[in-house]
Short mmCIF file of C-alpha atoms in Angstrom, two decimals:
data_model
loop_
_atom_site.label_atom_id
_atom_site.label_comp_id
_atom_site.label_asym_id
_atom_site.label_seq_id
_atom_site.Cartn_x
_atom_site.Cartn_y
_atom_site.Cartn_z
CA MET A 15 -120.10 -59.21 39.13
CA LYS A 16 -117.57 -58.01 36.94
CA LYS A 17 -114.45 -56.46 38.39
CA LEU A 18 -112.28 -56.20 35.54
CA SER A 19 -111.24 -52.43 34.59
CA LEU A 20 -111.51 -50.88 31.33
CA MET A 21 -107.83 -50.79 30.93
CA LEU A 22 -107.20 -54.23 31.41
CA CYS A 23 -109.88 -54.81 28.77
CA ILE A 24 -108.11 -52.65 26.14
CA CYS A 25 -104.88 -54.18 26.93
CA LEU A 26 -105.91 -57.69 25.91
CA VAL A 27 -108.18 -57.32 23.02
CA VAL A 28 -104.93 -57.21 20.38
CA GLY A 29 -103.66 -60.28 21.29
CA LEU A 30 -106.83 -62.20 22.98
CA LEU A 31 -108.11 -63.67 19.74
CA SER A 32 -105.43 -62.78 16.86
CA GLY A 33 -106.98 -65.77 14.97
CA CYS A 34 -106.63 -69.50 14.42
CA VAL A 35 -104.31 -71.08 12.05
CA GLY A 36 -107.05 -72.15 9.64
CA THR A 37 -107.17 -75.40 7.46
CA THR A 38 -109.51 -75.76 4.57
CA VAL A 39 -110.97 -79.01 6.16
CA VAL A 40 -113.04 -81.80 4.22
CA TYR A 41 -114.42 -84.27 6.22
CA HIS A 42 -116.77 -86.27 3.98
CA GLU A 43 -116.39 -90.36 5.09
CA ASN A 44 -115.16 -90.54 1.29
CA CYS A 45 -112.58 -87.97 1.04
CA THR A 46 -109.14 -88.77 0.96
CA CYS A 47 -107.77 -85.55 0.02
CA PRO A 48 -105.37 -83.69 2.22
CA THR A 49 -105.84 -80.10 4.34
CA GLU A 50 -103.93 -77.00 3.73
CA PRO A 51 -103.01 -74.31 6.25
CA VAL A 52 -104.59 -70.95 5.60
CA PRO A 53 -101.56 -68.90 4.91
CA GLY A 54 -100.93 -65.68 6.51
CA ASN A 55 -102.28 -64.19 9.97
CA GLU A 56 -100.38 -66.73 11.96
CA PRO A 57 -101.02 -66.25 15.74
CA THR A 58 -98.78 -64.67 17.97
CA GLU A 59 -98.60 -65.66 21.78
CA GLU A 60 -100.11 -63.10 24.26
CA THR A 61 -100.35 -64.59 27.56
CA LYS A 62 -103.07 -63.16 29.75
CA PRO A 63 -101.70 -62.13 33.23
CA MET A 64 -101.93 -65.38 35.47
CA PRO A 65 -103.91 -65.21 38.90
CA THR A 66 -101.76 -64.83 41.83
CA ASP A 67 -103.69 -66.92 44.14
CA ASP A 68 -102.32 -70.43 44.90
CA VAL A 69 -103.81 -73.15 42.82
CA THR A 70 -103.70 -76.40 44.95
CA ASP A 71 -105.78 -78.82 43.06
CA ALA A 72 -105.38 -77.72 39.32
CA GLU A 73 -102.95 -75.65 36.75
CA TYR A 74 -103.96 -72.90 34.36
CA VAL A 75 -104.43 -74.26 30.98
CA LYS A 76 -104.90 -72.57 27.46
CA THR A 77 -108.05 -72.31 25.66
CA GLY A 78 -108.24 -72.66 22.06
CA LEU A 79 -110.47 -72.61 19.11
CA TYR A 80 -110.46 -73.68 15.76
CA ILE A 81 -113.26 -73.16 12.70
CA GLY A 82 -112.65 -74.87 9.29
CA THR A 83 -114.45 -73.86 5.93
CA ASN A 84 -114.95 -75.81 3.04
CA LEU A 85 -117.00 -74.94 -0.07
CA SER A 86 -115.91 -77.19 -2.49
CA GLY A 87 -119.35 -79.36 -2.85
CA SER A 88 -121.07 -76.18 -4.11
CA THR A 89 -122.39 -76.58 -7.57
CA ASN A 90 -124.00 -74.79 -10.41
CA ALA A 91 -127.50 -74.90 -11.55
CA THR A 92 -128.76 -76.66 -15.07
CA ALA A 93 -132.21 -76.46 -16.48
CA GLU A 94 -132.72 -80.09 -15.04
CA GLU A 95 -131.08 -79.69 -11.50
CA ALA A 96 -130.61 -77.16 -8.64
CA GLY A 97 -127.46 -75.52 -8.04
CA LYS A 98 -126.25 -75.34 -4.49
CA ALA A 99 -123.84 -73.76 -1.91
CA ASP A 100 -122.54 -76.61 0.02
CA TYR A 101 -120.71 -75.53 3.71
CA ASP A 102 -118.71 -78.37 5.21
CA VAL A 103 -117.51 -76.43 8.77
CA THR A 104 -115.13 -78.23 11.40
CA LEU A 105 -115.44 -76.63 14.86
CA VAL A 106 -112.70 -77.83 17.47
CA ALA A 107 -112.35 -76.31 21.14
CA VAL A 108 -109.10 -77.57 23.18
CA THR A 109 -107.64 -76.89 26.43
CA VAL A 110 -103.87 -77.18 26.69
CA ASP A 111 -100.99 -76.77 29.49
CA ASP A 112 -97.97 -74.90 29.25
CA GLY A 113 -96.16 -78.73 28.23
CA GLY A 114 -98.01 -78.77 25.04
CA VAL A 115 -100.36 -81.53 26.12
CA ILE A 116 -104.08 -81.57 25.17
CA ARG A 117 -106.44 -81.41 28.24
CA SER A 118 -109.50 -81.47 27.20
CA CYS A 119 -111.36 -81.47 23.53
CA VAL A 120 -114.61 -81.25 21.84
CA ILE A 121 -115.48 -81.62 18.06
CA ASP A 122 -118.69 -80.51 16.24
CA SER A 123 -119.23 -79.80 12.83
CA ILE A 124 -121.80 -78.00 10.46
CA GLY A 125 -122.90 -79.26 7.37
CA THR A 126 -125.75 -77.32 5.39
CA SER A 127 -126.40 -76.27 1.62
CA VAL A 128 -128.34 -73.15 0.00
CA ALA A 129 -130.05 -74.19 -3.25
CA PHE A 130 -130.63 -72.07 -6.10
CA ASP A 131 -132.21 -72.48 -9.73
CA ALA A 132 -131.06 -71.69 -13.00
CA ALA A 133 -132.38 -68.27 -13.04
CA GLY A 134 -130.39 -67.29 -9.91
CA VAL A 135 -133.45 -68.00 -7.17
CA ILE A 136 -132.88 -69.38 -3.81
CA THR A 137 -135.26 -71.94 -3.31
CA SER A 138 -134.26 -72.84 0.08
CA ASP A 139 -135.82 -71.89 3.13
CA VAL A 140 -133.17 -69.21 4.50
CA ASN A 141 -134.82 -68.93 7.96
CA ALA A 142 -134.94 -72.63 8.69
CA ALA A 143 -132.91 -73.27 12.06
CA ILE A 144 -129.62 -75.21 11.40
CA ALA A 145 -128.41 -77.79 13.77
CA THR A 146 -124.69 -78.90 14.27
CA LYS A 147 -123.79 -82.54 13.87
CA ASN A 148 -123.75 -83.21 17.52
CA GLU A 149 -127.15 -81.25 17.90
CA LEU A 150 -128.58 -83.87 15.33
CA GLY A 151 -127.08 -86.76 17.28
CA GLU A 152 -128.91 -89.64 15.72
CA SER A 153 -130.79 -87.82 13.30
CA TYR A 154 -127.67 -87.17 11.30
CA GLY A 155 -128.35 -90.94 9.96
CA MET A 156 -125.03 -92.86 9.79
CA LYS A 157 -126.56 -95.71 11.53
CA ALA A 158 -129.90 -95.46 9.45
CA TYR A 159 -128.71 -94.80 6.23
CA ALA A 160 -125.13 -95.43 5.83
CA GLY A 161 -125.29 -98.70 8.04
CA SER A 162 -122.86 -97.41 10.53
CA LYS A 163 -122.24 -98.91 14.17
CA TYR A 164 -121.71 -95.61 15.54
CA GLU A 165 -123.39 -92.28 14.93
CA TRP A 166 -121.41 -89.27 13.88
CA ASN A 167 -121.31 -87.35 17.11
CA GLU A 168 -120.32 -90.58 18.97
CA GLN A 169 -116.95 -91.16 16.26
CA ALA A 170 -116.00 -87.29 16.95
CA ALA A 171 -116.26 -87.89 20.49
CA ALA A 172 -114.01 -90.90 20.26
CA VAL A 173 -111.45 -88.76 18.08
CA ALA A 174 -111.64 -85.86 20.97
CA GLU A 175 -111.43 -88.77 23.56
CA TYR A 176 -108.12 -89.86 21.80
CA ALA A 177 -106.35 -86.71 21.61
CA VAL A 178 -106.67 -86.01 25.34
CA GLY A 179 -103.49 -86.64 26.92
CA LYS A 180 -101.22 -86.37 23.99
CA THR A 181 -99.22 -83.69 22.43
CA ALA A 182 -99.34 -82.15 18.88
CA ASP A 183 -96.57 -84.20 17.85
CA GLU A 184 -97.73 -87.59 19.32
CA LEU A 185 -101.31 -86.66 17.63
CA ARG A 186 -99.74 -85.75 14.20
CA SER A 187 -97.48 -88.72 14.16
CA GLY A 188 -99.86 -91.45 15.58
CA ALA A 189 -103.74 -90.46 14.94
CA VAL A 190 -104.10 -90.73 11.41
CA THR A 191 -102.98 -92.86 8.20
CA GLU A 192 -102.19 -91.59 4.79
CA ALA A 193 -105.49 -92.02 3.65
CA GLY A 194 -106.79 -89.92 7.04
CA LYS A 195 -108.47 -92.91 8.37
CA ALA A 196 -107.94 -93.59 12.19
CA LYS A 197 -104.66 -95.56 12.57
CA ASP A 198 -104.80 -96.25 16.12
CA ALA A 199 -106.72 -99.81 16.17
CA ASP A 200 -109.04 -99.33 19.38
CA LEU A 201 -109.91 -95.63 18.01
CA ALA A 202 -110.21 -97.46 14.27
CA THR A 203 -113.16 -99.57 16.23
CA VAL A 204 -115.11 -96.48 16.45
CA ALA A 205 -114.38 -93.70 14.22
CA THR A 206 -114.58 -95.25 10.68
CA ILE A 207 -115.11 -91.89 9.07
CA TYR A 208 -112.47 -89.70 7.60
CA ILE A 209 -110.65 -87.91 10.52
CA GLY A 210 -107.78 -86.18 9.12
CA GLY A 211 -109.67 -82.70 8.89
CA TYR A 212 -110.57 -83.14 12.67
CA VAL A 213 -107.01 -84.05 13.63
CA GLU A 214 -105.70 -80.92 11.83
CA GLY A 215 -108.55 -79.13 13.60
CA ILE A 216 -107.28 -80.20 16.78
CA LEU A 217 -103.83 -79.12 16.07
CA ALA A 218 -104.54 -75.64 15.18
CA ALA A 219 -106.97 -75.31 18.02
CA ALA A 220 -103.87 -76.16 20.07
CA GLU A 221 -101.42 -74.01 18.86
CA ASN A 222 -103.40 -70.68 18.65
CA ALA A 223 -104.33 -71.74 22.43
CA GLN A 224 -104.27 -68.81 24.58
CA HIS A 225 -104.00 -68.51 28.75
CA LEU A 226 -107.29 -66.81 29.40
CA GLY A 227 -108.00 -68.14 32.91
CA ALA A 228 -109.30 -71.44 32.84
CA LYS A 229 -107.70 -74.51 34.81
CA SER A 230 -107.34 -77.95 34.14
CA THR A 231 -110.18 -79.18 36.18
CA ASP A 232 -112.73 -76.58 34.33
CA VAL A 233 -115.78 -78.05 32.17
CA LEU A 234 -114.95 -77.14 28.43
CA LYS A 235 -117.81 -76.11 25.86
CA LEU A 236 -118.28 -75.48 22.64
CA ALA A 237 -121.38 -73.74 20.86
CA ALA A 238 -122.27 -72.62 17.42
CA LEU A 239 -124.79 -70.15 16.25
CA PRO A 240 -125.22 -70.72 12.10
CA SER A 241 -127.47 -69.06 10.07
CA VAL A 242 -128.20 -68.46 6.12
CA LYS A 243 -130.56 -65.41 6.47
CA SER A 244 -128.38 -62.77 5.05
CA SER A 245 -128.34 -64.89 1.68
CA LYS A 246 -130.28 -62.94 -1.52
CA SER A 247 -131.26 -64.00 -5.00
CA ALA A 248 -129.80 -62.60 -8.20
CA GLU A 249 -131.85 -59.92 -9.68
CA GLY A 250 -130.81 -58.54 -13.22
CA GLU A 251 -127.23 -57.85 -13.25
CA ASN A 252 -126.93 -58.07 -9.39
CA PRO A 253 -125.34 -61.62 -8.57
CA GLY A 254 -127.09 -63.80 -5.74
CA LEU A 255 -125.21 -64.55 -2.77
CA ALA A 256 -125.37 -67.85 -0.32
CA GLN A 257 -123.83 -66.69 2.90
CA LEU A 258 -123.27 -68.72 5.75
CA ASP A 259 -122.65 -66.72 9.02
CA VAL A 260 -121.34 -68.74 12.19
CA ASP A 261 -120.71 -67.68 15.25
CA VAL A 262 -118.81 -69.69 17.68
CA THR A 263 -117.18 -69.69 21.43
CA ALA A 264 -115.26 -72.08 23.10
CA LEU A 265 -115.47 -71.47 26.87
CA THR A 266 -114.71 -73.30 30.12
CA MET A 267 -116.58 -73.19 33.29
CA GLU A 268 -116.11 -73.90 37.14
CA GLY A 269 -119.27 -74.99 38.51
CA ASP A 270 -121.87 -72.31 36.64
CA VAL A 271 -119.31 -69.34 36.44
CA ILE A 272 -117.34 -69.12 33.07
CA THR A 273 -113.54 -69.25 33.64
CA SER A 274 -112.42 -68.79 30.18
CA CYS A 275 -114.11 -67.80 26.81
CA TYR A 276 -112.95 -67.50 22.88
CA ILE A 277 -115.02 -65.97 20.16
CA ASP A 278 -114.75 -66.20 16.67
CA SER A 279 -117.16 -65.98 13.64
CA VAL A 280 -116.98 -66.77 9.92
CA GLN A 281 -118.81 -65.40 6.92
CA ALA A 282 -118.82 -68.25 4.35
CA LYS A 283 -120.09 -66.58 0.74
CA VAL A 284 -121.00 -68.24 -2.35
CA ALA A 285 -121.64 -65.79 -5.14
CA PHE A 286 -123.69 -66.89 -8.14
CA ASP A 287 -125.29 -65.11 -11.34
CA ALA A 288 -128.74 -64.83 -12.81
CA THR A 289 -128.01 -68.13 -14.65
CA GLY A 290 -127.55 -70.09 -11.34
CA THR A 291 -123.62 -70.17 -12.09
CA VAL A 292 -120.99 -69.79 -9.12
CA THR A 293 -118.91 -67.15 -9.72
CA THR A 294 -116.85 -67.56 -6.28
CA ASP A 295 -113.41 -69.22 -6.34
CA LEU A 296 -114.24 -72.59 -4.01
CA THR A 297 -110.86 -73.52 -3.46
CA ALA A 298 -109.82 -69.99 -1.71
CA PRO A 299 -109.30 -70.51 1.85
CA VAL A 300 -112.41 -69.12 4.25
CA ALA A 301 -110.65 -66.91 6.83
CA THR A 302 -112.22 -66.34 10.08
CA LYS A 303 -113.17 -62.82 11.10
CA ASN A 304 -110.23 -62.92 14.16
CA GLN A 305 -107.78 -64.11 11.36
CA LEU A 306 -108.92 -61.25 9.04
CA GLY A 307 -107.98 -58.68 11.90
CA GLU A 308 -107.53 -55.48 10.60
CA ASN A 309 -108.82 -56.89 7.12
CA TYR A 310 -112.16 -56.94 8.30
CA GLY A 311 -112.26 -53.43 7.84
CA MET A 312 -114.48 -51.95 10.62
CA LYS A 313 -111.98 -49.19 11.34
CA LYS A 314 -111.25 -48.41 7.47
CA TYR A 315 -114.94 -48.78 6.22
CA ALA A 316 -116.95 -47.86 9.54
CA GLY A 317 -114.53 -45.60 11.40
CA SER A 318 -114.75 -47.78 14.42
CA ALA A 319 -111.86 -47.22 16.87
CA TYR A 320 -111.77 -51.13 17.38
CA GLU A 321 -111.72 -53.94 15.04
CA TRP A 322 -114.10 -57.03 15.26
CA ASN A 323 -111.28 -58.80 16.69
CA GLU A 324 -110.86 -56.66 19.33
CA GLN A 325 -114.54 -56.40 20.49
CA ALA A 326 -115.06 -59.79 20.29
CA ALA A 327 -112.10 -60.29 22.81
CA ALA A 328 -113.08 -57.51 24.76
CA PHE A 329 -116.60 -59.00 25.30
CA ALA A 330 -115.20 -62.54 25.68
CA ASP A 331 -113.39 -60.83 28.90
CA TYR A 332 -116.13 -59.08 30.11
CA VAL A 333 -118.20 -62.31 30.64
CA THR A 334 -115.40 -64.65 32.14
CA GLY A 335 -116.13 -64.95 35.51
CA LEU A 336 -119.91 -64.48 35.11
CA THR A 337 -122.55 -66.80 35.09
CA ALA A 338 -124.93 -67.63 32.45
CA ALA A 339 -127.75 -65.64 33.94
CA GLU A 340 -125.45 -62.59 34.40
CA VAL A 341 -124.62 -62.91 30.55
CA GLU A 342 -128.05 -62.68 29.82
CA GLY A 343 -128.76 -60.03 31.80
CA ILE A 344 -126.00 -57.79 30.35
CA ALA A 345 -127.98 -54.50 29.42
CA VAL A 346 -128.09 -53.63 25.79
CA ASP A 347 -130.01 -50.68 23.81
CA GLU A 348 -132.82 -51.55 21.03
CA GLY A 349 -129.91 -52.79 18.62
CA THR A 350 -128.50 -54.91 21.12
CA LYS A 351 -125.56 -52.87 21.84
CA PRO A 352 -124.29 -52.73 24.98
CA THR A 353 -124.98 -49.88 27.35
CA GLU A 354 -122.77 -50.80 30.49
CA ALA A 355 -120.20 -47.95 30.41
CA ASP A 356 -117.08 -50.28 30.88
CA LEU A 357 -118.12 -52.58 28.20
CA ALA A 358 -119.40 -50.08 25.80
CA ALA A 359 -116.23 -48.12 25.72
CA THR A 360 -114.74 -50.97 23.50
CA VAL A 361 -117.80 -52.83 22.35
CA THR A 362 -119.56 -51.15 19.77
CA ILE A 363 -120.85 -53.86 18.09
CA ALA A 364 -124.42 -55.38 18.56
CA VAL A 365 -123.56 -58.26 21.13
CA GLY A 366 -127.38 -59.77 21.37
CA GLY A 367 -126.12 -62.87 19.11
CA TYR A 368 -123.06 -63.21 21.21
CA LYS A 369 -124.88 -63.31 24.64
CA ALA A 370 -127.24 -66.08 22.88
CA LEU A 371 -124.08 -67.77 22.11
CA VAL A 372 -122.37 -67.61 25.66
CA VAL A 373 -125.28 -68.55 27.49
CA LYS A 374 -126.18 -71.33 24.76
CA ALA A 375 -122.72 -72.60 25.57
CA ALA A 376 -122.79 -72.40 29.23
CA THR A 377 -125.97 -74.09 29.76
CA ALA A 378 -125.40 -76.99 27.26
CA GLN A 379 -125.45 -80.28 29.01
#
């Protein structure tokens, strides 16, 4: 069980998840537009104290996570056709050594939408489950409907494999053409999709990676829990809102024990009025909660002693060293807020979803 003290937890939370360097990622196969970094909230390096035991079979590495969200496919409703809030979310997890070499990489993506009519009424089932592209596998349909030789998850895995063993500079200079396609001949035989956004995501994840306890021999896992349940139709003068909430974790494991954990979340919002007209600036960067930091407002508006990013970092630190079963067994109240004293001292938010997220990642094959 946990042996970490509350004092260590509080010292770590400020820098543990200081935010990913975001890029607005467009990864449709026919996309040729470049990606741009989200301004501000650049990460600062704050290294977790390294263990003092001798490491003979592996070196300690950093764990990094990236979430990039694009809303540009969203459209207004007309009398003939429904409008939609369209979400393209790219997810990347990496481990990186102190020399800047990527040691492992996992890529996934979420593509979903919320439809609404010309009266501003949502017509999608907002309670339907949302699968990532890796989870969809063959069901995503690149082979069946696009005549592709390789499915999306196979192509994404090839890009991730290509990144392993390379530094950021090597990846930046050799991975993609000006059109965002694979430059390497071997990679191009598998990855025919636009990969520019994925490469930018790998670079961003590597840049914000932190020493959280992972070793180079650990297994890297990536998991997400997306939902649009917070969406609502327009009513009178009150605008409608299509909202995608995605909680994401990158974690590493040695056997069945979590050796590092990185958690972030994004709330991607598209507002529309009672005529089905989108009122959100679709070109504006979508920052994650870690990137927002103090601007998320838990201290300012909810009177919390700790901001969301600090609490997420504390929870991630708390589950490090546990098994999936032990994470599942973390005591919570009816609102899923933690009741264990050490954890509850810093983490006052509901953690039921984060428990499920970590368990999902830890038990994934």
